[in-house]
Amino acid sequence: MTRAVIAGSGSEIPPTRVSNAMLARVMDTSDEWIRERSGVEARHYVERGTGTSDLGVVAARRAIDHAGITPADIDLVVFATMTPDHFFPGAGALLQAKLGLREVPCFDIRQQCVGFLYGLQLADAQIRAGLARTVLLVGAEIHTGFMPWTATNWEYMLGRGDVPPTPEEFAWNTRFRHLTVLFGDAGAAVVVRATEEPRRGVVDSLLHTSGAEYDKLYVPGTGFKHRPYTDPEQFKRGDHIPVMDGRAVFKMATTSMIAASQEVLTRNEVRIDELSLVLMHQANKRINEYCQKALGIPDSKVLHNIERYGNTTAATIPLLWDEAARAGRVTAGDLVLLVAFGAGMNWGATLVRV
Ligand code: COA
């Protein structure tokens, strides 16, 4: 039977590291609040002009090298992002051109923080169906486009300018602080390959969506429900910036991630002690600690990197995977549980045998 294995991974972290204290220059927040409530200590931001496809390309090149293949081997691209370079086309086509791939099909998928797990299920299904043998799966995001502060505020925050925000700008930036402090930019990619080797590859993917609660985390403006789809009034209201009911999302995330993990483990008759590693979406360290405790997973089996990168949405799980693989924490025969929750609402849990 043909199965899909993760054969290599790569990632790209943009150069500009921004600490919590730097954010506090342009809004009413503090290092202490952000660390305590979310676990985030810093995040990285791209410089103006970099697109999500650019982060994806660098990550993909590293994943291709790591897998020991060439770009010509790739016969399918799946690009997961909620922050594409353009409204259309999606980032997959741009990545295909920049990498010089053959004219292979490129899917763009937008399941936000669960994009990687949805993409992995798609890659697995394509491989099992015999439609593809080598899939490039990318998760990348540039959240800086959501940030509400002005160009002058940016310079001040980064320590490159000496004009502080006006009281009005400071208040405007503070309005979005519960959201903006959590996110960072990053790209990560994996190469998923067909194998006929027994007992390897994606064991099972469990995916769920519940659109009923979509308005707990969404972008109210700049969509085609509006005519025109974007206008200055929407920007004035701040409708281009996501709305997030943090407490509701926190509750849904913990409930769903615990339930999905238990469901995928039960239906595959896998016990926690048989897992080598658990990689959880990095939205809030407290969410993950709660899930870890409820599931009874020891610290030694859980990796976090939210303190360094914040929430990088579709990139979190492949980024963790890449760090784990390069640190020798992902080795042949290991059974790894991947679990995520995000806007949609979407959530899922995937079991992978390395
Ligand atoms: N800095 C300082 N204070 C802040 C702040 C910030 N960045 N953001 C919010 N606050 C304040 C609030 O204004 C509020 O003040 P008040 O009590 O005077 O009204 C107080 O902190 C508590 O706010 P609350 O929203 O209740 O905090 P919380 O403990 O729920 O933490 C989140 C907020 C956003 C960190 C938390 O709800 C969360 O992580 N939720 C899930 C978000 C998520 O996972 N999103 C992505 C899904 S993929």
mmCIF file of C-alpha atoms and ligand atoms in Angstrom:
data_model
loop_
_atom_site.group_PDB
_atom_site.id
_atom_site.type_symbol
_atom_site.label_atom_id
_atom_site.label_comp_id
_atom_site.label_asym_id
_atom_site.label_seq_id
_atom_site.Cartn_x
_atom_site.Cartn_y
_atom_site.Cartn_z
ATOM 1 C CA MET A 1 0.000 0.000 0.000
ATOM 2 C CA THR A 2 1.286 3.467 -0.851
ATOM 3 C CA ARG A 3 1.652 5.817 2.128
ATOM 4 C CA ALA A 4 2.828 9.437 2.499
ATOM 5 C CA VAL A 5 5.961 10.174 4.534
ATOM 6 C CA ILE A 6 7.427 13.511 5.554
ATOM 7 C CA ALA A 7 10.807 13.238 3.811
ATOM 8 C CA GLY A 8 12.298 16.644 4.608
ATOM 9 C CA SER A 9 11.519 20.033 6.114
ATOM 10 C CA GLY A 10 12.733 23.615 6.040
ATOM 11 C CA SER A 11 11.813 26.974 7.511
ATOM 12 C CA GLU A 12 12.491 30.674 7.238
ATOM 13 C CA ILE A 13 12.311 33.193 10.052
ATOM 14 C CA PRO A 14 12.420 36.850 8.954
ATOM 15 C CA PRO A 15 15.344 38.921 10.255
ATOM 16 C CA THR A 16 13.647 41.546 12.412
ATOM 17 C CA ARG A 17 13.117 40.336 15.975
ATOM 18 C CA VAL A 18 10.657 42.410 17.979
ATOM 19 C CA SER A 19 10.489 41.977 21.740
ATOM 20 C CA ASN A 20 7.424 42.626 23.870
ATOM 21 C CA ALA A 21 9.132 45.732 25.241
ATOM 22 C CA MET A 22 9.468 47.107 21.706
ATOM 23 C CA LEU A 23 5.715 46.651 21.137
ATOM 24 C CA ALA A 24 5.093 48.591 24.350
ATOM 25 C CA ARG A 25 6.589 51.671 22.649
ATOM 26 C CA VAL A 26 3.508 51.998 20.420
ATOM 27 C CA MET A 27 0.644 50.663 22.565
ATOM 28 C CA ASP A 28 -0.366 50.163 26.167
ATOM 29 C CA THR A 29 1.021 46.713 26.891
ATOM 30 C CA SER A 30 3.881 45.160 28.831
ATOM 31 C CA ASP A 31 6.343 42.316 28.598
ATOM 32 C CA GLU A 32 4.882 40.905 31.791
ATOM 33 C CA TRP A 33 1.270 40.825 30.485
ATOM 34 C CA ILE A 34 2.193 39.242 27.171
ATOM 35 C CA ARG A 35 4.462 36.574 28.721
ATOM 36 C CA GLU A 36 2.002 35.660 31.451
ATOM 37 C CA ARG A 37 -1.116 35.484 29.288
ATOM 38 C CA SER A 38 0.347 33.952 26.133
ATOM 39 C CA GLY A 39 3.941 32.767 26.631
ATOM 40 C CA VAL A 40 5.166 34.979 23.774
ATOM 41 C CA GLU A 41 8.489 36.751 24.414
ATOM 42 C CA ALA A 42 9.334 37.908 20.884
ATOM 43 C CA ARG A 43 8.245 37.536 17.284
ATOM 44 C CA HIS A 44 9.892 38.186 13.935
ATOM 45 C CA TYR A 45 8.555 40.553 11.296
ATOM 46 C CA VAL A 46 9.398 40.827 7.610
ATOM 47 C CA GLU A 47 10.657 44.064 6.146
ATOM 48 C CA ARG A 48 8.216 45.948 3.908
ATOM 49 C CA GLY A 49 7.992 44.416 0.428
ATOM 50 C CA THR A 50 8.442 40.767 1.435
ATOM 51 C CA GLY A 51 5.498 38.532 0.535
ATOM 52 C CA THR A 52 4.299 35.289 2.072
ATOM 53 C CA SER A 53 5.388 33.438 -1.073
ATOM 54 C CA ASP A 54 8.953 34.731 -0.478
ATOM 55 C CA LEU A 55 9.083 33.138 2.976
ATOM 56 C CA GLY A 56 7.567 29.993 1.462
ATOM 57 C CA VAL A 57 10.207 29.848 -1.273
ATOM 58 C CA VAL A 58 13.158 29.977 1.142
ATOM 59 C CA ALA A 59 11.552 27.399 3.433
ATOM 60 C CA ALA A 60 10.713 25.180 0.439
ATOM 61 C CA ARG A 61 14.290 25.288 -0.916
ATOM 62 C CA ARG A 62 15.538 24.123 2.488
ATOM 63 C CA ALA A 63 12.917 21.358 2.633
ATOM 64 C CA ILE A 64 13.837 20.195 -0.888
ATOM 65 C CA ASP A 65 17.550 20.042 0.067
ATOM 66 C CA HIS A 66 16.735 18.303 3.341
ATOM 67 C CA ALA A 67 14.674 15.664 1.519
ATOM 68 C CA GLY A 68 17.523 15.116 -0.954
ATOM 69 C CA ILE A 69 15.347 15.800 -4.001
ATOM 70 C CA THR A 70 15.354 18.470 -6.719
ATOM 71 C CA PRO A 71 12.574 20.930 -7.627
ATOM 72 C CA ALA A 72 11.955 18.851 -10.772
ATOM 73 C CA ASP A 73 10.774 15.958 -8.573
ATOM 74 C CA ILE A 74 7.803 17.902 -7.218
ATOM 75 C CA ASP A 75 4.500 17.006 -8.824
ATOM 76 C CA LEU A 76 2.063 18.864 -6.563
ATOM 77 C CA VAL A 77 2.136 22.021 -4.416
ATOM 78 C CA VAL A 78 -0.162 22.748 -1.482
ATOM 79 C CA PHE A 79 0.234 26.240 -0.011
ATOM 80 C CA ALA A 80 -1.564 26.938 3.260
ATOM 81 C CA THR A 81 -1.873 30.617 4.187
ATOM 82 C CA MET A 82 -4.475 33.150 5.276
ATOM 83 C CA THR A 83 -2.156 36.028 4.284
ATOM 84 C CA PRO A 84 -1.371 35.541 0.565
ATOM 85 C CA ASP A 85 0.686 38.108 -1.383
ATOM 86 C CA HIS A 86 -2.417 39.069 -3.405
ATOM 87 C CA PHE A 87 -6.153 38.544 -3.115
ATOM 88 C CA PHE A 88 -5.652 36.329 -6.166
ATOM 89 C CA PRO A 89 -3.925 34.346 -7.490
ATOM 90 C CA GLY A 90 -2.899 32.403 -4.424
ATOM 91 C CA ALA A 91 0.646 32.093 -3.163
ATOM 92 C CA GLY A 92 1.079 28.578 -4.608
ATOM 93 C CA ALA A 93 1.348 29.786 -8.191
ATOM 94 C CA LEU A 94 3.872 32.484 -7.207
ATOM 95 C CA LEU A 95 5.953 29.932 -5.340
ATOM 96 C CA GLN A 96 5.842 27.558 -8.312
ATOM 97 C CA ALA A 97 7.265 30.255 -10.598
ATOM 98 C CA LYS A 98 9.935 31.432 -8.126
ATOM 99 C CA LEU A 99 11.132 27.869 -7.525
ATOM 100 C CA GLY A 100 11.097 27.092 -11.252
ATOM 101 C CA LEU A 101 8.878 24.038 -10.761
ATOM 102 C CA ARG A 102 7.266 22.179 -13.634
ATOM 103 C CA GLU A 103 3.683 23.194 -14.495
ATOM 104 C CA VAL A 104 2.334 21.028 -11.711
ATOM 105 C CA PRO A 105 -1.001 21.707 -9.976
ATOM 106 C CA CYS A 106 -0.836 24.165 -7.086
ATOM 107 C CA PHE A 107 -3.534 24.211 -4.436
ATOM 108 C CA ASP A 108 -4.017 27.196 -2.172
ATOM 109 C CA ILE A 109 -5.845 26.355 1.008
ATOM 110 C CA ARG A 110 -7.034 28.660 3.767
ATOM 111 C CA GLN A 111 -7.799 26.854 6.954
ATOM 112 C CA GLN A 112 -5.807 29.389 8.988
ATOM 113 C CA CYS A 113 -4.092 27.805 12.000
ATOM 114 C CA VAL A 114 -5.108 24.305 10.901
ATOM 115 C CA GLY A 115 -3.954 24.843 7.319
ATOM 116 C CA PHE A 116 -0.968 22.558 7.709
ATOM 117 C CA LEU A 117 -3.049 19.635 8.969
ATOM 118 C CA TYR A 118 -5.618 20.115 6.197
ATOM 119 C CA GLY A 119 -2.768 20.319 3.690
ATOM 120 C CA LEU A 120 -1.147 17.175 5.039
ATOM 121 C CA GLN A 121 -4.414 15.253 4.697
ATOM 122 C CA LEU A 122 -4.751 16.535 1.115
ATOM 123 C CA ALA A 123 -1.167 15.524 0.271
ATOM 124 C CA ASP A 124 -1.715 12.104 1.870
ATOM 125 C CA ALA A 125 -4.962 11.561 -0.074
ATOM 126 C CA GLN A 126 -3.362 12.601 -3.387
ATOM 127 C CA ILE A 127 -0.460 10.230 -2.783
ATOM 128 C CA ARG A 128 -2.677 7.299 -1.724
ATOM 129 C CA ALA A 129 -4.881 7.898 -4.800
ATOM 130 C CA GLY A 130 -1.805 7.728 -7.029
ATOM 131 C CA LEU A 131 -2.258 11.303 -8.300
ATOM 132 C CA ALA A 132 1.075 12.545 -6.903
ATOM 133 C CA ARG A 133 4.287 11.038 -5.551
ATOM 134 C CA THR A 134 6.193 14.093 -4.288
ATOM 135 C CA VAL A 135 4.230 16.948 -2.719
ATOM 136 C CA LEU A 136 5.615 20.268 -1.519
ATOM 137 C CA LEU A 137 3.461 21.401 1.404
ATOM 138 C CA VAL A 138 4.051 24.959 2.614
ATOM 139 C CA GLY A 139 2.631 26.878 5.573
ATOM 140 C CA ALA A 140 3.612 30.542 5.664
ATOM 141 C CA GLU A 141 2.209 33.813 6.976
ATOM 142 C CA ILE A 142 2.938 37.510 7.072
ATOM 143 C CA HIS A 143 0.791 39.015 9.820
ATOM 144 C CA THR A 144 2.483 42.402 9.762
ATOM 145 C CA GLY A 145 -0.070 43.607 7.180
ATOM 146 C CA PHE A 146 -2.698 43.351 9.941
ATOM 147 C CA MET A 147 -0.779 45.580 12.328
ATOM 148 C CA PRO A 148 -2.655 48.861 12.838
ATOM 149 C CA TRP A 149 0.257 51.176 13.528
ATOM 150 C CA THR A 150 1.506 53.864 11.114
ATOM 151 C CA ALA A 151 4.792 53.858 9.197
ATOM 152 C CA THR A 152 6.187 56.392 11.698
ATOM 153 C CA ASN A 153 5.058 54.165 14.603
ATOM 154 C CA TRP A 154 6.846 51.235 12.939
ATOM 155 C CA GLU A 155 10.105 53.188 12.836
ATOM 156 C CA TYR A 156 9.727 54.241 16.465
ATOM 157 C CA MET A 157 8.917 50.696 17.594
ATOM 158 C CA LEU A 158 11.965 49.315 15.772
ATOM 159 C CA GLY A 159 14.206 52.003 17.276
ATOM 160 C CA ARG A 160 14.902 53.535 13.877
ATOM 161 C CA GLY A 161 12.888 56.716 14.381
ATOM 162 C CA ASP A 162 12.498 59.217 17.199
ATOM 163 C CA VAL A 163 8.897 60.375 16.670
ATOM 164 C CA PRO A 164 6.678 58.719 19.295
ATOM 165 C CA PRO A 165 3.016 57.906 18.546
ATOM 166 C CA THR A 166 0.488 60.678 19.145
ATOM 167 C CA PRO A 167 -2.024 59.973 21.964
ATOM 168 C CA GLU A 168 -4.636 59.143 19.264
ATOM 169 C CA GLU A 169 -2.287 56.704 17.520
ATOM 170 C CA PHE A 170 -1.346 55.102 20.839
ATOM 171 C CA ALA A 171 -5.053 54.629 21.701
ATOM 172 C CA TRP A 172 -5.789 53.210 18.231
ATOM 173 C CA ASN A 173 -2.918 50.712 18.505
ATOM 174 C CA THR A 174 -4.027 49.761 22.017
ATOM 175 C CA ARG A 175 -7.521 48.906 20.747
ATOM 176 C CA PHE A 176 -6.055 45.862 18.973
ATOM 177 C CA ARG A 177 -3.438 44.849 21.569
ATOM 178 C CA HIS A 178 -5.121 41.596 22.641
ATOM 179 C CA LEU A 179 -4.598 40.352 19.076
ATOM 180 C CA THR A 180 -1.513 42.009 17.641
ATOM 181 C CA VAL A 181 0.910 40.983 20.373
ATOM 182 C CA LEU A 182 0.277 37.289 19.705
ATOM 183 C CA PHE A 183 1.325 37.001 16.056
ATOM 184 C CA GLY A 184 4.572 36.776 14.098
ATOM 185 C CA ASP A 185 5.722 36.100 10.531
ATOM 186 C CA ALA A 186 7.342 32.836 9.366
ATOM 187 C CA GLY A 187 7.417 30.254 6.621
ATOM 188 C CA ALA A 188 7.894 26.505 6.823
ATOM 189 C CA ALA A 189 7.617 23.620 4.385
ATOM 190 C CA VAL A 190 7.770 19.858 4.185
ATOM 191 C CA VAL A 191 8.282 17.455 1.316
ATOM 192 C CA VAL A 192 5.749 14.635 1.472
ATOM 193 C CA ARG A 193 6.691 11.564 -0.570
ATOM 194 C CA ALA A 194 5.073 8.304 -1.551
ATOM 195 C CA THR A 195 6.525 5.177 0.000
ATOM 196 C CA GLU A 196 5.674 1.528 -0.274
ATOM 197 C CA GLU A 197 7.507 0.770 2.975
ATOM 198 C CA PRO A 198 5.119 -0.728 5.513
ATOM 199 C CA ARG A 199 4.292 0.975 8.847
ATOM 200 C CA ARG A 200 5.479 4.445 7.820
ATOM 201 C CA GLY A 201 3.791 7.722 6.911
ATOM 202 C CA VAL A 202 0.558 9.505 7.764
ATOM 203 C CA VAL A 203 -1.379 7.023 9.889
ATOM 204 C CA ASP A 204 -4.622 8.983 10.230
ATOM 205 C CA SER A 205 -5.972 12.526 9.867
ATOM 206 C CA LEU A 206 -8.970 13.751 11.764
ATOM 207 C CA LEU A 207 -10.309 17.123 10.611
ATOM 208 C CA HIS A 208 -13.308 19.152 11.765
ATOM 209 C CA THR A 209 -14.958 22.466 10.880
ATOM 210 C CA SER A 210 -17.735 24.369 12.618
ATOM 211 C CA GLY A 211 -18.642 27.564 10.766
ATOM 212 C CA ALA A 212 -21.333 28.488 13.298
ATOM 213 C CA GLU A 213 -18.771 30.334 15.455
ATOM 214 C CA TYR A 214 -16.828 31.953 12.617
ATOM 215 C CA ASP A 215 -17.352 35.462 13.996
ATOM 216 C CA LYS A 216 -15.299 34.729 17.127
ATOM 217 C CA LEU A 217 -12.179 35.125 14.963
ATOM 218 C CA TYR A 218 -12.455 36.702 11.521
ATOM 219 C CA VAL A 219 -11.769 39.763 9.410
ATOM 220 C CA PRO A 220 -15.004 41.749 9.071
ATOM 221 C CA GLY A 221 -13.851 43.997 6.197
ATOM 222 C CA THR A 222 -12.131 43.743 2.803
ATOM 223 C CA GLY A 223 -14.271 40.879 1.512
ATOM 224 C CA PHE A 224 -16.593 40.541 -1.440
ATOM 225 C CA LYS A 225 -19.639 40.945 0.739
ATOM 226 C CA HIS A 226 -18.677 44.640 0.402
ATOM 227 C CA ARG A 227 -18.985 46.689 -2.775
ATOM 228 C CA PRO A 228 -16.304 47.708 -3.483
ATOM 229 C CA TYR A 229 -14.564 44.992 -1.553
ATOM 230 C CA THR A 230 -12.242 47.488 0.097
ATOM 231 C CA ASP A 231 -12.711 51.208 0.769
ATOM 232 C CA PRO A 232 -11.354 53.933 3.085
ATOM 233 C CA GLU A 233 -14.374 53.698 5.420
ATOM 234 C CA GLN A 234 -13.532 50.084 6.260
ATOM 235 C CA PHE A 235 -9.981 51.111 7.084
ATOM 236 C CA LYS A 236 -11.191 54.000 9.213
ATOM 237 C CA ARG A 237 -13.302 51.577 11.250
ATOM 238 C CA GLY A 238 -10.417 49.087 11.494
ATOM 239 C CA ASP A 239 -12.451 46.396 9.725
ATOM 240 C CA HIS A 240 -9.348 45.139 7.910
ATOM 241 C CA ILE A 241 -7.944 43.918 11.238
ATOM 242 C CA PRO A 242 -9.170 40.596 12.652
ATOM 243 C CA VAL A 243 -11.810 40.592 15.363
ATOM 244 C CA MET A 244 -11.066 38.058 18.090
ATOM 245 C CA ASP A 245 -13.064 37.037 21.131
ATOM 246 C CA GLY A 246 -10.006 35.754 22.973
ATOM 247 C CA ARG A 247 -11.838 34.041 25.848
ATOM 248 C CA ALA A 248 -14.249 32.195 23.541
ATOM 249 C CA VAL A 249 -11.398 31.101 21.262
ATOM 250 C CA PHE A 250 -9.348 29.964 24.249
ATOM 251 C CA LYS A 251 -12.216 27.774 25.459
ATOM 252 C CA MET A 252 -12.987 26.303 22.041
ATOM 253 C CA ALA A 253 -9.298 25.649 21.358
ATOM 254 C CA THR A 254 -8.743 23.662 24.542
ATOM 255 C CA THR A 255 -11.973 21.648 24.247
ATOM 256 C CA SER A 256 -11.468 20.821 20.564
ATOM 257 C CA MET A 257 -7.763 20.010 20.718
ATOM 258 C CA ILE A 258 -8.255 17.646 23.645
ATOM 259 C CA ALA A 259 -11.260 15.931 21.998
ATOM 260 C CA ALA A 260 -9.552 15.588 18.591
ATOM 261 C CA SER A 261 -6.402 14.147 20.163
ATOM 262 C CA GLN A 262 -8.403 11.604 22.155
ATOM 263 C CA GLU A 263 -10.498 10.679 19.098
ATOM 264 C CA VAL A 264 -7.535 10.072 16.798
ATOM 265 C CA LEU A 265 -5.653 8.111 19.463
ATOM 266 C CA THR A 266 -8.678 5.973 20.336
ATOM 267 C CA ARG A 267 -9.633 5.076 16.803
ATOM 268 C CA ASN A 268 -6.042 4.009 16.081
ATOM 269 C CA GLU A 269 -5.648 2.255 19.441
ATOM 270 C CA VAL A 270 -2.608 4.340 20.335
ATOM 271 C CA ARG A 271 -1.708 5.098 23.954
ATOM 272 C CA ILE A 272 -0.025 8.346 25.026
ATOM 273 C CA ASP A 273 3.092 6.427 26.092
ATOM 274 C CA GLU A 274 3.465 5.121 22.510
ATOM 275 C CA LEU A 275 3.864 8.692 21.189
ATOM 276 C CA SER A 276 7.401 10.003 20.744
ATOM 277 C CA LEU A 277 6.399 13.626 20.280
ATOM 278 C CA VAL A 278 3.344 15.888 20.371
ATOM 279 C CA LEU A 279 3.477 19.053 18.257
ATOM 280 C CA MET A 280 0.657 21.465 19.045
ATOM 281 C CA HIS A 281 -0.302 24.634 17.214
ATOM 282 C CA GLN A 282 1.392 27.580 18.916
ATOM 283 C CA ALA A 283 -1.388 30.090 19.661
ATOM 284 C CA ASN A 284 -1.004 30.432 23.398
ATOM 285 C CA LYS A 285 1.283 28.511 25.721
ATOM 286 C CA ARG A 286 -1.467 28.342 28.345
ATOM 287 C CA ILE A 287 -3.827 26.628 25.851
ATOM 288 C CA ASN A 288 -1.187 24.002 25.152
ATOM 289 C CA GLU A 289 -0.266 23.481 28.796
ATOM 290 C CA TYR A 290 -3.941 22.955 29.595
ATOM 291 C CA CYS A 291 -4.318 20.394 26.769
ATOM 292 C CA GLN A 292 -1.080 18.641 27.711
ATOM 293 C CA LYS A 293 -2.216 18.251 31.318
ATOM 294 C CA ALA A 294 -5.701 17.034 30.376
ATOM 295 C CA LEU A 295 -4.213 14.432 28.021
ATOM 296 C CA GLY A 296 -1.505 13.383 30.494
ATOM 297 C CA ILE A 297 1.426 14.037 28.160
ATOM 298 C CA PRO A 298 4.837 14.372 29.860
ATOM 299 C CA ASP A 299 6.882 17.566 29.273
ATOM 300 C CA SER A 300 9.595 15.546 27.564
ATOM 301 C CA LYS A 301 7.261 14.789 24.645
ATOM 302 C CA VAL A 302 6.057 18.338 23.974
ATOM 303 C CA LEU A 303 7.964 21.056 22.103
ATOM 304 C CA HIS A 304 7.113 24.758 22.203
ATOM 305 C CA ASN A 305 8.557 27.675 20.258
ATOM 306 C CA ILE A 306 5.820 30.270 20.796
ATOM 307 C CA GLU A 307 8.158 32.212 23.110
ATOM 308 C CA ARG A 308 10.473 32.939 20.146
ATOM 309 C CA TYR A 309 8.062 33.326 17.234
ATOM 310 C CA GLY A 310 4.530 33.965 18.544
ATOM 311 C CA ASN A 311 1.622 32.495 16.621
ATOM 312 C CA THR A 312 2.666 32.025 13.000
ATOM 313 C CA THR A 313 -0.704 30.451 11.985
ATOM 314 C CA ALA A 314 -0.184 27.933 9.131
ATOM 315 C CA ALA A 315 3.572 27.834 9.802
ATOM 316 C CA THR A 316 3.536 26.759 13.463
ATOM 317 C CA ILE A 317 3.459 22.973 13.080
ATOM 318 C CA PRO A 318 5.898 22.611 10.143
ATOM 319 C CA LEU A 319 8.208 25.059 11.943
ATOM 320 C CA LEU A 320 8.130 22.918 15.077
ATOM 321 C CA TRP A 321 8.618 19.813 12.929
ATOM 322 C CA ASP A 322 11.625 21.358 11.217
ATOM 323 C CA GLU A 323 13.228 22.389 14.509
ATOM 324 C CA ALA A 324 12.592 18.926 15.951
ATOM 325 C CA ALA A 325 13.954 17.159 12.855
ATOM 326 C CA ARG A 326 17.112 19.262 12.807
ATOM 327 C CA ALA A 327 17.638 18.697 16.530
ATOM 328 C CA GLY A 328 17.429 14.926 16.012
ATOM 329 C CA ARG A 329 14.094 14.704 17.838
ATOM 330 C CA VAL A 330 12.243 13.109 14.888
ATOM 331 C CA THR A 331 13.736 9.751 13.970
ATOM 332 C CA ALA A 332 12.636 6.721 11.959
ATOM 333 C CA GLY A 333 9.901 4.742 13.665
ATOM 334 C CA ASP A 334 8.723 7.633 15.893
ATOM 335 C CA LEU A 335 4.997 8.155 16.247
ATOM 336 C CA VAL A 336 4.142 11.875 16.293
ATOM 337 C CA LEU A 337 0.816 13.520 17.127
ATOM 338 C CA LEU A 338 0.074 16.877 15.472
ATOM 339 C CA VAL A 339 -2.853 18.904 16.780
ATOM 340 C CA ALA A 340 -4.265 22.345 15.955
ATOM 341 C CA PHE A 341 -7.241 24.678 16.302
ATOM 342 C CA GLY A 342 -7.982 27.928 14.487
ATOM 343 C CA ALA A 343 -10.314 30.348 12.769
ATOM 344 C CA GLY A 344 -13.171 28.863 10.824
ATOM 345 C CA MET A 345 -13.556 27.302 13.283
ATOM 346 C CA ASN A 346 -11.325 24.439 12.135
ATOM 347 C CA TRP A 347 -9.451 21.888 14.178
ATOM 348 C CA GLY A 348 -7.789 18.547 13.752
ATOM 349 C CA ALA A 349 -5.334 15.923 14.918
ATOM 350 C CA THR A 350 -2.991 13.840 12.769
ATOM 351 C CA LEU A 351 -0.857 10.814 13.593
ATOM 352 C CA VAL A 352 2.375 10.408 11.633
ATOM 353 C CA ARG A 353 4.805 7.474 11.763
ATOM 354 C CA VAL A 354 8.227 8.845 10.792
HETATM 355 N N1 COA B 1 -1.485 44.068 27.040
HETATM 356 C C1 COA B 1 -1.989 44.464 28.212
HETATM 357 N N2 COA B 1 -3.280 44.251 28.586
HETATM 358 C C2 COA B 1 -4.053 43.616 27.718
HETATM 359 C C3 COA B 1 -3.590 43.176 26.457
HETATM 360 C C4 COA B 1 -2.245 43.431 26.140
HETATM 361 N N3 COA B 1 -1.693 43.035 24.979
HETATM 362 N N4 COA B 1 -4.605 42.569 25.807
HETATM 363 C C5 COA B 1 -5.670 42.618 26.611
HETATM 364 N N5 COA B 1 -5.352 43.263 27.763
HETATM 365 C C6 COA B 1 -6.206 43.525 28.927
HETATM 366 C C7 COA B 1 -7.666 43.601 28.564
HETATM 367 O O1 COA B 1 -7.992 44.896 28.106
HETATM 368 C C8 COA B 1 -8.321 43.280 29.863
HETATM 369 O O2 COA B 1 -8.312 44.436 30.667
HETATM 370 P P1 COA B 1 -9.552 44.769 31.677
HETATM 371 O O3 COA B 1 -9.578 43.612 32.631
HETATM 372 O O4 COA B 1 -9.145 46.063 32.263
HETATM 373 O O5 COA B 1 -10.761 44.830 30.807
HETATM 374 C C9 COA B 1 -7.380 42.277 30.514
HETATM 375 O O6 COA B 1 -6.121 42.415 29.822
HETATM 376 C C10 COA B 1 -7.842 40.848 30.389
HETATM 377 O O7 COA B 1 -8.239 40.615 29.032
HETATM 378 P P2 COA B 1 -8.722 39.215 28.550
HETATM 379 O O8 COA B 1 -9.040 39.316 27.100
HETATM 380 O O9 COA B 1 -9.788 38.722 29.461
HETATM 381 O O10 COA B 1 -7.384 38.371 28.792
HETATM 382 P P3 COA B 1 -7.139 36.833 28.646
HETATM 383 O O11 COA B 1 -6.552 36.321 29.888
HETATM 384 O O12 COA B 1 -8.341 36.125 28.076
HETATM 385 O O13 COA B 1 -5.996 36.782 27.535
HETATM 386 C C11 COA B 1 -5.702 36.315 25.217
HETATM 387 C C12 COA B 1 -6.228 37.281 26.255
HETATM 388 C C13 COA B 1 -6.012 36.887 23.849
HETATM 389 C C14 COA B 1 -4.191 36.194 25.406
HETATM 390 C C15 COA B 1 -6.362 34.938 25.430
HETATM 391 O O14 COA B 1 -7.754 35.097 25.553
HETATM 392 C C16 COA B 1 -6.090 34.007 24.287
HETATM 393 O O15 COA B 1 -4.952 33.652 24.001
HETATM 394 N N6 COA B 1 -7.128 33.531 23.631
HETATM 395 C C17 COA B 1 -6.979 32.624 22.494
HETATM 396 C C18 COA B 1 -6.474 33.386 21.307
HETATM 397 C C19 COA B 1 -6.008 32.483 20.218
HETATM 398 O O16 COA B 1 -5.596 31.389 20.454
HETATM 399 N N7 COA B 1 -6.071 32.989 18.994
HETATM 400 C C20 COA B 1 -5.606 32.319 17.853
HETATM 401 C C21 COA B 1 -6.401 31.115 17.579
HETATM 402 S S1 COA B 1 -5.610 30.160 16.397
#
